[in-house]
Amino acid sequence: MMRPWLLLMRTQQSTGTHLLYTARIRVSTGVTAQYGVRRLATAQRPAHAPPPTRNLVKGRWEPIIGLEIHAQINSKTKLFSDGQTSFNAPTNTHVTLIDAAYPGTLPQLSKECVDLAVKTSLALDAHVYPVSSFDRKHYFYPDLPQGYQITQHYEPLAQNGKIALSPLDGLDYHLTVGIEQLQLEQDTGKSLHDVYPGLTLLDFNRAGTGLMEIVTKPDLRSSKEAGILVKKLQALLRAVGSSDGNMDEGSMRCDVNVSVHEVGKAYGERCELKNLNSIKSVVDAIDAEIARQIEAYESNTPVTQETRGFDVSTGTTFRIRSKESAPDYRYMPEPDLPRLVLDQEMIRALKDQLPELPDAQRERIMNQYDLGMIETRTLMGEEGMVEYFESVVSKGAQSKSVISWTIHELLGRLNARGIKFSPQVVKAPQLGSLISCVDRGVISAKVGKNILNLMIEGDVRDADAIVEEKGWRQMENHDELDKLCEDMMAQYQDKVKAVQKGNIGVLGFFVGQIMKQSRGRANPVVVNQILRTKMGLPEASPSAEATAGGHSSSEKKTKKKQ
């Protein structure tokens, strides 16, 4: 006989009326009846309409995709203990008695974790419930000390959010993806299988770390949409400060639910792809699973509901186990934690603390600095790069020069060296001094690139100090430059005649040769003017002088795009 747990009904006086907070009956099958605030809040929101058919595979197969994203909360301590959160700390050095599930220990909820989760929910435009609760989810893994996970299965912190994707995010159309819910839960430890052959080692440093599980509605229809959504959510978490979102460090992990069906027919069985730790893996795993399911249906092979992994080396998914359902986890209320009750004033205060979110930031910097879509997307795609860019511009540099040196020169060199962007590699004042030297004509762009290389390699001086020590200041002596031009014209008289006959492009050859001979120290604008005068050509327009002035090819590309 099933024995339901009856949770008492509670009321609260509010503006002269009784507001029913929660009354809930649970039975062992996992069925839940909910009343009061939770039902009212949901009923007041419009029904979520499914997106129209799109991105069909082979013209008739429609993928249905939903994501479950686990983001480690960027808190100082763990969710239910005062154990320090850490990454790459020595093994089993940040484990408290609570984390190790010693008998008699009791969890105590971290306010910092709650605040960051509420902020994230608000940033996702989700409804934050004034009352939520915790549950035990039972399953056995060696790295789960309690034998169960404390989560929020029945009454999550927030529901009914959304995240909007658009061409500015890299999608070809506009799409709003619903957020089913955001819940708090604790992370497991780590199982290490590759240290000693035949042995599994356990590291409990991560055990008990706070997680936000963000579950989307099944609104996605392609791997591209999923990849863009994960990237945008990553940027949102970083903007809020609730998670660093570093998938390569395991602080953000993604599970994907995928099913395929023929348009007009019933939905197929869904399979869950577990623990994808990069955006590329998310995209590749979805494509592989869609192909596998279509191939199965076309060969009349049944697709069963199961949990699968993704093999990066073969580009295929593989079976792990049959998919568990709610009764398998034997959910029950967490007896050691009271309900989480949030005051509306507290929720409003947290909302007021939200920083500028990615969509608003993107619109602002595009308008404020007259940036193109690709430039803006590149800036926002690297953590801390927008702030870095604005710091350099705030010191008086032109935004166009800064965007060129930041995106094309600095980021290009870092990528070529396999270095992740960080404001500490080349500090903003250093880059600002370099741009100032180029814009003032102290050095040429070519010399500027050499200085940038030195900065990336560890030179912490500003550009002016490097220029003086290396003797790289541009030659401004008109007589010295005049002699270089005369010598070069005497050496290439046939090319002089070509220029004089109208082949102006050959003029760039002379500028290049003089720059080479002067080891980049000649001022190319002055050289261009002297050559034109000596060859009897009219003065160049400012744009022509800028081109001759040795601007980098990346700067030219920036101008072309705009």
Coordinates of C-alpha atoms in Angstrom, one line a residue:
M1 CA 0.0 0.0 0.0
M2 CA 1.3 3.4 -0.9
R3 CA 1.8 5.7 2.0
P4 CA 1.7 9.4 1.1
W5 CA 3.7 12.1 3.0
L6 CA 1.3 14.9 3.8
L7 CA 3.0 18.2 4.1
L8 CA 1.2 20.8 6.2
M9 CA -0.6 23.7 4.6
R10 CA 0.7 27.1 5.7
T11 CA -0.8 30.5 5.3
Q12 CA 0.7 34.0 5.5
Q13 CA -1.0 37.3 6.1
S14 CA -0.4 39.6 3.2
T15 CA -2.2 43.0 2.6
G16 CA -5.2 41.8 4.6
T17 CA -5.7 38.5 2.8
H18 CA -4.5 35.0 3.4
L19 CA -1.9 34.0 0.7
L20 CA -1.7 30.2 0.5
Y21 CA 2.0 29.3 0.3
T22 CA 2.1 25.6 -0.2
A23 CA 0.3 22.4 0.4
R24 CA 1.6 19.3 -1.3
I25 CA 0.9 15.6 -1.2
R26 CA 3.5 13.2 -2.4
V27 CA 3.2 9.5 -3.0
S28 CA 5.9 7.0 -3.5
T29 CA 5.4 6.8 -7.3
G30 CA 6.8 10.4 -7.5
V31 CA 3.4 11.9 -8.4
T32 CA 3.0 15.3 -6.9
A33 CA -0.1 17.5 -6.4
Q34 CA 0.7 21.1 -5.8
Y35 CA -1.5 24.0 -4.7
G36 CA -1.3 27.6 -3.7
V37 CA 1.4 30.0 -4.8
R38 CA 3.2 27.5 -7.1
R39 CA 0.0 26.8 -9.1
L40 CA -1.0 30.5 -9.2
A41 CA 2.4 31.7 -10.4
T42 CA 2.4 29.2 -13.2
A43 CA -1.2 29.8 -14.2
Q44 CA -0.5 33.5 -14.6
R45 CA 2.2 33.0 -17.3
P46 CA 1.2 32.4 -20.9
A47 CA 1.3 28.9 -22.2
H48 CA 4.5 28.1 -23.9
A49 CA 3.9 27.5 -27.6
P50 CA 6.2 25.0 -29.4
P51 CA 8.4 26.5 -32.1
P52 CA 7.4 25.8 -35.7
T53 CA 9.0 23.0 -37.7
R54 CA 12.5 23.9 -38.9
N55 CA 15.9 22.4 -39.6
L56 CA 14.5 19.1 -40.9
V57 CA 17.1 16.4 -41.6
K58 CA 16.7 14.8 -45.1
G59 CA 13.6 16.9 -45.5
R60 CA 11.4 14.8 -43.2
W61 CA 13.1 14.0 -39.9
E62 CA 12.7 16.6 -37.0
P63 CA 15.1 16.5 -34.1
I64 CA 13.7 17.5 -30.7
I65 CA 16.5 18.7 -28.3
G66 CA 16.5 19.8 -24.7
L67 CA 19.5 20.7 -22.5
E68 CA 20.3 20.1 -18.8
I69 CA 23.2 22.4 -17.9
H70 CA 25.0 22.0 -14.6
A71 CA 26.9 25.1 -13.6
Q72 CA 29.1 25.2 -10.5
I73 CA 28.2 28.2 -8.3
N74 CA 31.0 30.7 -8.0
S75 CA 30.9 30.8 -4.2
K76 CA 33.6 30.7 -1.6
T77 CA 32.2 27.8 0.3
K78 CA 30.1 24.7 -0.6
L79 CA 26.4 24.5 -0.7
F80 CA 25.8 22.8 2.7
S81 CA 29.1 23.2 4.5
D82 CA 31.9 25.7 5.1
G83 CA 34.3 23.6 3.1
Q84 CA 36.3 25.8 0.6
T85 CA 35.5 25.4 -3.1
S86 CA 38.6 24.8 -5.2
F87 CA 39.9 23.8 -8.6
N88 CA 43.2 21.8 -8.9
A89 CA 43.8 21.9 -5.1
P90 CA 45.7 18.9 -3.8
T91 CA 43.6 15.8 -3.6
N92 CA 41.1 15.5 -0.7
T93 CA 42.3 18.7 1.1
H94 CA 39.0 20.6 1.0
V95 CA 36.7 18.0 2.5
T96 CA 34.6 18.6 5.7
L97 CA 32.8 16.0 7.8
I98 CA 29.6 17.1 6.1
D99 CA 31.1 16.7 2.6
A100 CA 32.2 13.2 3.6
A101 CA 28.7 12.3 4.9
Y102 CA 29.8 11.4 8.4
P103 CA 26.9 10.2 10.6
G104 CA 25.4 12.9 12.8
T105 CA 26.4 15.8 10.5
L106 CA 23.7 18.2 9.3
P107 CA 23.7 20.4 6.2
Q108 CA 23.5 24.2 6.5
L109 CA 22.4 26.0 3.4
S110 CA 24.8 28.7 2.0
K111 CA 23.2 32.1 1.6
E112 CA 25.8 33.1 -1.0
C113 CA 24.8 30.1 -3.2
V114 CA 21.1 31.0 -2.9
D115 CA 21.8 34.7 -3.8
L116 CA 23.8 33.8 -6.9
A117 CA 21.1 31.2 -8.0
V118 CA 18.3 33.8 -7.5
K119 CA 20.3 36.4 -9.6
T120 CA 20.8 33.8 -12.4
S121 CA 17.1 33.0 -12.3
L122 CA 16.2 36.7 -12.6
A123 CA 18.7 37.2 -15.4
L124 CA 16.9 34.3 -17.3
D125 CA 13.6 36.1 -16.7
A126 CA 12.4 33.2 -14.6
H127 CA 9.8 33.3 -11.9
V128 CA 11.5 32.9 -8.5
Y129 CA 9.3 31.2 -6.0
P130 CA 9.0 32.6 -2.5
V131 CA 9.1 29.0 -1.1
S132 CA 11.1 26.1 -2.5
S133 CA 12.2 22.9 -0.9
F134 CA 15.0 20.2 -1.1
D135 CA 14.7 16.5 -1.8
R136 CA 16.9 13.4 -1.7
K137 CA 17.7 11.7 -5.0
H138 CA 18.9 8.2 -4.3
Y139 CA 21.5 6.6 -6.5
F140 CA 24.9 4.9 -5.8
Y141 CA 28.2 6.1 -7.2
P142 CA 31.5 5.7 -5.3
D143 CA 32.1 9.5 -5.5
L144 CA 28.7 10.3 -3.9
P145 CA 29.4 9.9 -0.2
Q146 CA 25.8 10.1 1.1
G147 CA 24.4 7.6 -1.3
Y148 CA 22.0 10.3 -2.4
Q149 CA 22.1 13.8 -3.8
I150 CA 20.3 16.8 -2.2
T151 CA 18.4 18.5 -5.0
Q152 CA 15.1 20.3 -5.7
H153 CA 13.0 17.9 -7.7
Y154 CA 9.5 18.8 -6.6
E155 CA 9.7 22.5 -5.7
P156 CA 12.6 24.1 -7.6
L157 CA 13.9 27.6 -6.9
A158 CA 12.6 29.0 -10.2
Q159 CA 10.7 28.1 -13.3
N160 CA 9.4 29.5 -16.7
G161 CA 12.4 31.5 -17.8
K162 CA 13.6 32.1 -21.3
I163 CA 16.7 32.9 -23.3
A164 CA 16.6 34.7 -26.7
L165 CA 18.9 33.8 -29.7
S166 CA 19.2 36.0 -32.7
P167 CA 21.5 36.7 -35.7
L168 CA 23.7 38.8 -33.4
D169 CA 24.4 35.5 -31.6
G170 CA 25.3 33.7 -34.8
L171 CA 21.9 32.2 -35.6
D172 CA 20.2 33.0 -38.9
Y173 CA 16.8 33.7 -37.3
H174 CA 15.3 34.7 -34.0
L175 CA 14.5 32.0 -31.5
T176 CA 13.3 32.1 -27.9
V177 CA 14.1 29.0 -25.9
G178 CA 12.1 28.4 -22.7
I179 CA 13.8 27.6 -19.4
E180 CA 11.8 24.9 -17.7
Q181 CA 13.4 25.4 -14.3
L182 CA 16.5 26.3 -12.3
Q183 CA 17.2 24.2 -9.2
L184 CA 19.9 24.1 -6.5
E185 CA 21.8 20.8 -5.9
Q186 CA 25.1 19.5 -4.7
D187 CA 27.9 18.2 -6.9
T188 CA 29.6 14.8 -6.5
G189 CA 33.3 14.1 -6.0
K190 CA 35.6 12.9 -8.9
S191 CA 36.4 9.4 -9.8
L192 CA 39.9 9.1 -11.3
H193 CA 40.2 6.0 -13.5
D194 CA 43.5 6.6 -15.3
V195 CA 46.1 7.0 -12.5
Y196 CA 46.7 3.3 -11.7
P197 CA 45.6 0.5 -14.0
G198 CA 42.7 -1.4 -12.6
L199 CA 42.0 1.0 -9.8
T200 CA 39.6 3.9 -9.3
L201 CA 40.8 6.7 -7.0
L202 CA 38.3 9.2 -5.4
D203 CA 38.8 12.9 -4.9
F204 CA 36.1 14.5 -2.7
N205 CA 37.3 18.1 -3.0
R206 CA 34.4 18.8 -5.4
A207 CA 31.8 16.8 -3.3
G208 CA 29.1 19.2 -2.0
T209 CA 30.0 22.1 -4.2
G210 CA 26.9 24.1 -5.1
L211 CA 25.4 23.5 -8.6
M212 CA 22.7 25.2 -10.5
E213 CA 20.9 22.8 -12.8
I214 CA 19.3 24.8 -15.6
V215 CA 16.8 22.8 -17.7
T216 CA 15.5 24.1 -21.0
K217 CA 12.3 23.2 -22.6
P218 CA 12.6 20.9 -25.7
D219 CA 12.6 23.9 -28.0
L220 CA 15.9 23.3 -29.9
R221 CA 15.9 21.7 -33.3
S222 CA 19.6 21.5 -34.3
S223 CA 23.1 21.2 -32.9
K224 CA 23.8 24.7 -34.0
E225 CA 21.0 26.1 -31.9
A226 CA 22.2 24.1 -28.9
G227 CA 25.8 25.2 -29.3
I228 CA 24.8 28.9 -29.5
L229 CA 22.5 28.6 -26.5
V230 CA 25.3 27.0 -24.4
K231 CA 27.7 29.8 -25.4
K232 CA 25.1 32.5 -24.6
L233 CA 24.2 31.0 -21.3
Q234 CA 27.9 30.8 -20.5
A235 CA 28.3 34.5 -21.1
L236 CA 25.2 35.3 -19.0
L237 CA 26.5 33.3 -16.0
R238 CA 29.9 35.1 -16.3
A239 CA 28.2 38.5 -16.5
V240 CA 26.1 37.7 -13.4
G241 CA 29.1 36.3 -11.6
S242 CA 27.3 33.2 -10.5
S243 CA 29.6 30.7 -12.4
D244 CA 32.9 31.0 -14.3
G245 CA 31.3 28.6 -16.9
N246 CA 34.7 27.0 -17.7
M247 CA 33.7 23.8 -19.4
D248 CA 37.3 22.6 -19.8
E249 CA 37.6 22.7 -16.0
G250 CA 34.3 20.9 -15.4
S251 CA 32.6 23.9 -13.8
M252 CA 30.0 23.8 -16.5
R253 CA 28.7 20.5 -17.9
C254 CA 26.0 19.7 -20.3
D255 CA 23.6 16.8 -20.7
V256 CA 21.5 16.7 -23.9
N257 CA 18.2 14.9 -24.5
V258 CA 17.7 14.0 -28.2
S259 CA 14.8 12.4 -30.0
V260 CA 13.9 12.2 -33.7
H261 CA 10.6 11.7 -35.4
E262 CA 9.1 12.1 -38.8
V263 CA 7.1 15.2 -39.2
G264 CA 3.4 14.5 -38.6
K265 CA 4.1 11.4 -36.6
A266 CA 4.5 10.7 -32.8
Y267 CA 7.6 11.8 -31.1
G268 CA 10.4 9.2 -30.9
E269 CA 12.1 7.9 -27.8
R270 CA 14.6 10.3 -26.3
C271 CA 18.2 9.4 -25.4
E272 CA 20.3 11.4 -22.9
L273 CA 23.9 12.2 -23.8
K274 CA 25.8 12.7 -20.5
N275 CA 28.6 14.9 -19.3
L276 CA 29.6 16.9 -22.5
N277 CA 32.4 19.2 -21.5
S278 CA 32.8 21.6 -24.4
I279 CA 30.6 23.4 -26.9
K280 CA 32.1 21.4 -29.7
S281 CA 31.3 18.2 -28.0
V282 CA 27.7 19.3 -27.5
V283 CA 27.4 20.0 -31.2
D284 CA 29.2 16.9 -32.4
A285 CA 27.4 14.6 -30.0
I286 CA 24.0 15.9 -31.1
D287 CA 24.8 15.5 -34.8
A288 CA 26.1 11.9 -34.2
E289 CA 23.0 10.9 -32.1
I290 CA 20.6 12.4 -34.7
A291 CA 22.3 10.4 -37.4
R292 CA 22.2 7.2 -35.3
Q293 CA 18.5 7.5 -34.5
I294 CA 17.6 8.3 -38.1
E295 CA 19.6 5.3 -39.4
A296 CA 17.8 3.1 -36.8
Y297 CA 14.4 4.2 -37.8
E298 CA 15.2 3.9 -41.5
S299 CA 16.3 0.3 -40.9
N300 CA 13.2 -0.5 -38.8
T301 CA 15.4 -0.9 -35.7
P302 CA 13.7 0.4 -32.5
V303 CA 15.3 3.3 -30.5
T304 CA 15.1 2.7 -26.8
Q305 CA 15.2 5.3 -24.0
E306 CA 18.7 5.2 -22.6
T307 CA 21.7 7.1 -21.3
R308 CA 24.6 7.4 -23.8
G309 CA 28.1 8.8 -23.9
F310 CA 30.0 10.5 -26.7
D311 CA 33.4 9.2 -28.0
V312 CA 35.3 12.2 -29.3
S313 CA 37.9 10.0 -31.1
T314 CA 35.3 8.1 -33.2
G315 CA 32.6 10.8 -33.3
T316 CA 29.9 8.4 -32.2
T317 CA 27.7 7.9 -29.2
F318 CA 27.7 4.7 -27.1
R319 CA 25.3 3.1 -24.7
I320 CA 26.0 3.5 -21.0
R321 CA 22.8 2.2 -19.3
S322 CA 19.0 2.2 -19.6
K323 CA 17.5 5.6 -18.7
E324 CA 16.3 5.9 -15.1
S325 CA 12.9 7.4 -14.3
A326 CA 11.7 9.3 -11.3
P327 CA 10.7 6.2 -9.3
D328 CA 14.2 4.7 -9.8
Y329 CA 15.6 7.6 -7.8
R330 CA 13.2 7.2 -4.9
Y331 CA 12.8 10.9 -4.4
M332 CA 11.8 11.9 -0.9
P333 CA 11.7 15.2 1.0
E334 CA 15.0 16.2 2.6
P335 CA 14.3 15.8 6.3
D336 CA 17.4 17.7 7.5
L337 CA 16.6 21.0 5.7
P338 CA 13.6 23.3 6.2
R339 CA 11.9 24.9 3.3
L340 CA 13.8 27.8 1.6
V341 CA 11.6 30.9 2.1
L342 CA 12.6 34.1 0.2
D343 CA 11.3 37.5 1.1
Q344 CA 10.0 39.5 -1.9
E345 CA 12.0 42.5 -0.8
M346 CA 15.1 40.3 -0.9
I347 CA 14.3 39.2 -4.4
R348 CA 13.8 42.8 -5.6
A349 CA 17.1 43.8 -3.9
L350 CA 19.0 41.0 -5.8
K351 CA 17.3 42.0 -9.0
D352 CA 18.6 45.6 -8.5
Q353 CA 22.1 44.2 -8.1
L354 CA 22.1 42.6 -11.5
P355 CA 24.9 43.9 -13.8
E356 CA 24.6 44.8 -17.5
L357 CA 23.5 41.6 -19.2
P358 CA 25.0 40.3 -22.5
D359 CA 22.1 41.5 -24.8
A360 CA 22.0 45.0 -23.3
Q361 CA 25.8 45.2 -23.3
R362 CA 26.0 44.1 -27.0
E363 CA 23.5 46.7 -28.1
R364 CA 25.3 49.4 -26.1
I365 CA 28.8 48.8 -27.3
M366 CA 27.7 48.4 -31.0
N367 CA 26.0 51.8 -30.8
Q368 CA 28.6 53.6 -28.5
Y369 CA 31.7 52.5 -30.5
D370 CA 30.2 52.0 -33.9
L371 CA 31.3 48.3 -34.0
G372 CA 30.2 45.7 -36.5
M373 CA 28.4 42.5 -35.6
I374 CA 31.5 40.2 -36.0
E375 CA 33.7 42.6 -34.0
T376 CA 31.1 42.7 -31.2
R377 CA 30.7 39.0 -31.1
T378 CA 34.4 38.4 -30.9
L379 CA 34.8 40.9 -28.1
M380 CA 32.0 39.3 -26.1
G381 CA 33.2 35.8 -26.9
E382 CA 36.2 36.2 -24.6
E383 CA 35.7 36.6 -20.9
G384 CA 36.8 40.0 -19.8
M385 CA 37.6 41.4 -23.2
V386 CA 34.8 44.0 -23.4
E387 CA 36.0 45.5 -20.1
Y388 CA 39.6 45.3 -21.4
F389 CA 38.6 47.1 -24.7
E390 CA 36.7 49.8 -22.8
S391 CA 39.5 50.3 -20.4
V392 CA 41.9 51.1 -23.3
V393 CA 39.4 53.4 -25.1
S394 CA 38.7 55.3 -21.8
K395 CA 42.3 56.5 -21.8
G396 CA 41.7 58.4 -25.1
A397 CA 42.5 55.9 -27.8
Q398 CA 40.3 55.7 -30.9
S399 CA 37.9 52.8 -30.7
K400 CA 38.7 51.7 -34.3
S401 CA 42.4 51.5 -33.5
V402 CA 41.7 49.6 -30.2
I403 CA 39.4 47.1 -31.8
S404 CA 42.0 46.4 -34.5
W405 CA 44.9 45.9 -32.1
T406 CA 42.7 44.0 -29.6
I407 CA 40.9 41.5 -31.9
H408 CA 43.2 41.1 -34.8
E409 CA 46.7 41.7 -33.4
L410 CA 46.5 40.7 -29.7
L411 CA 43.9 37.9 -29.9
G412 CA 45.3 36.6 -33.1
R413 CA 48.8 36.2 -31.6
L414 CA 47.4 34.6 -28.4
N415 CA 45.4 32.1 -30.5
A416 CA 48.4 31.2 -32.6
R417 CA 50.4 30.5 -29.4
G418 CA 47.5 28.6 -27.8
I419 CA 47.2 31.1 -25.0
K420 CA 43.8 31.9 -23.5
F421 CA 42.9 35.6 -23.5
S422 CA 43.4 37.3 -20.1
P423 CA 43.7 40.9 -19.2
Q424 CA 46.9 40.0 -17.4
V425 CA 48.8 38.8 -20.5
V426 CA 49.2 42.3 -21.9
K427 CA 47.7 44.7 -19.5
A428 CA 45.3 47.4 -20.8
P429 CA 47.7 50.3 -20.0
Q430 CA 50.4 48.5 -22.0
L431 CA 48.3 48.1 -25.1
G432 CA 47.1 51.7 -24.7
S433 CA 50.7 53.0 -24.7
L434 CA 51.4 50.9 -27.8
I435 CA 48.4 52.2 -29.7
S436 CA 49.3 55.8 -28.7
C437 CA 52.8 55.4 -30.0
V438 CA 51.5 54.2 -33.4
D439 CA 48.8 56.8 -33.6
R440 CA 51.2 59.6 -32.7
G441 CA 53.7 58.5 -35.4
V442 CA 56.4 57.6 -32.8
I443 CA 56.6 54.1 -34.3
S444 CA 55.2 52.4 -37.4
A445 CA 52.5 49.7 -37.1
K446 CA 55.2 47.1 -38.1
V447 CA 57.4 48.1 -35.1
G448 CA 54.2 48.1 -33.0
K449 CA 53.7 44.4 -33.8
N450 CA 57.2 43.6 -32.7
I451 CA 56.6 45.4 -29.4
L452 CA 53.3 43.5 -29.0
N453 CA 55.2 40.3 -29.4
L454 CA 57.6 41.3 -26.7
M455 CA 54.7 42.2 -24.3
I456 CA 53.1 38.8 -24.9
E457 CA 56.4 37.1 -24.2
G458 CA 56.5 38.8 -20.8
D459 CA 57.9 42.3 -21.2
V460 CA 55.9 44.3 -18.6
R461 CA 57.1 47.8 -19.7
D462 CA 55.0 50.2 -21.6
A463 CA 55.6 50.9 -25.3
D464 CA 57.6 54.1 -24.8
A465 CA 60.2 52.5 -22.6
I466 CA 60.6 49.6 -25.1
V467 CA 61.0 52.0 -28.0
E468 CA 63.7 54.1 -26.3
E469 CA 65.6 51.0 -25.2
K470 CA 65.5 49.4 -28.7
G471 CA 66.0 52.6 -30.6
W472 CA 62.9 52.0 -32.6
R473 CA 61.6 55.6 -32.8
Q474 CA 60.6 56.6 -36.3
M475 CA 63.0 58.6 -38.4
E476 CA 61.6 62.2 -38.6
N477 CA 64.7 63.9 -40.1
H478 CA 63.5 65.1 -43.5
D479 CA 67.0 65.3 -45.0
E480 CA 67.8 61.7 -44.0
L481 CA 64.5 60.4 -45.4
D482 CA 65.1 62.6 -48.5
K483 CA 68.4 60.8 -49.2
L484 CA 66.8 57.4 -48.7
C485 CA 64.2 58.2 -51.3
E486 CA 66.7 59.6 -53.8
D487 CA 68.9 56.5 -53.5
M488 CA 65.9 54.2 -54.0
M489 CA 64.6 56.1 -57.1
A490 CA 68.1 56.0 -58.6
Q491 CA 68.2 52.2 -58.1
Y492 CA 64.8 51.5 -59.6
Q493 CA 64.5 54.1 -62.4
D494 CA 62.2 51.8 -64.5
K495 CA 59.7 51.7 -61.6
V496 CA 59.9 55.5 -61.3
K497 CA 58.8 55.8 -64.9
A498 CA 56.0 53.3 -64.3
V499 CA 54.7 55.5 -61.5
Q500 CA 54.9 58.6 -63.6
K501 CA 53.0 56.9 -66.4
G502 CA 50.1 56.4 -63.9
N503 CA 50.8 53.1 -62.2
I504 CA 50.4 54.6 -58.7
G505 CA 50.4 51.2 -57.1
V506 CA 54.1 50.8 -57.7
L507 CA 54.6 53.7 -55.2
G508 CA 53.9 51.1 -52.4
F509 CA 57.0 49.2 -53.6
F510 CA 59.2 52.2 -52.9
V511 CA 57.7 52.8 -49.4
G512 CA 58.1 49.1 -48.6
Q513 CA 61.8 49.1 -49.7
I514 CA 62.6 52.2 -47.7
M515 CA 60.9 50.8 -44.6
K516 CA 62.9 47.6 -45.0
Q517 CA 66.2 49.5 -45.4
S518 CA 65.4 51.7 -42.4
R519 CA 64.4 48.6 -40.4
G520 CA 60.9 49.9 -39.9
R521 CA 62.0 53.3 -38.5
A522 CA 61.2 55.5 -41.5
N523 CA 57.9 57.3 -41.1
P524 CA 55.9 55.8 -44.1
V525 CA 53.6 58.8 -44.3
V526 CA 56.5 61.2 -44.7
V527 CA 58.2 58.8 -47.1
N528 CA 55.1 58.7 -49.2
Q529 CA 54.9 62.5 -49.4
I530 CA 58.6 62.9 -50.3
L531 CA 58.3 60.3 -53.1
R532 CA 55.2 61.9 -54.6
T533 CA 57.0 65.3 -54.6
K534 CA 60.1 63.9 -56.3
M535 CA 58.1 62.0 -58.9
G536 CA 55.9 65.0 -59.7
L537 CA 52.7 63.5 -58.4
P538 CA 49.8 65.4 -56.6
E539 CA 49.5 65.2 -52.9
A540 CA 47.8 62.0 -51.6
S541 CA 44.4 62.1 -49.9
P542 CA 44.4 61.4 -46.1
S543 CA 43.1 57.9 -46.7
A544 CA 45.9 57.1 -49.2
E545 CA 48.5 58.4 -46.7
A546 CA 47.0 56.2 -44.0
T547 CA 47.3 53.2 -46.2
A548 CA 50.9 54.1 -47.1
G549 CA 51.4 54.8 -43.4
G550 CA 52.0 51.1 -42.7
H551 CA 48.6 50.3 -41.1
S552 CA 48.3 46.6 -40.5
S553 CA 46.3 44.4 -42.9
S554 CA 43.9 43.7 -40.0
E555 CA 43.2 47.5 -39.8
K556 CA 42.4 47.4 -43.6
K557 CA 40.1 44.5 -43.0
T558 CA 38.3 46.4 -40.3
K559 CA 37.7 49.3 -42.6
K560 CA 36.4 47.1 -45.4
K561 CA 33.8 45.5 -43.1
Q562 CA 32.5 48.9 -42.2

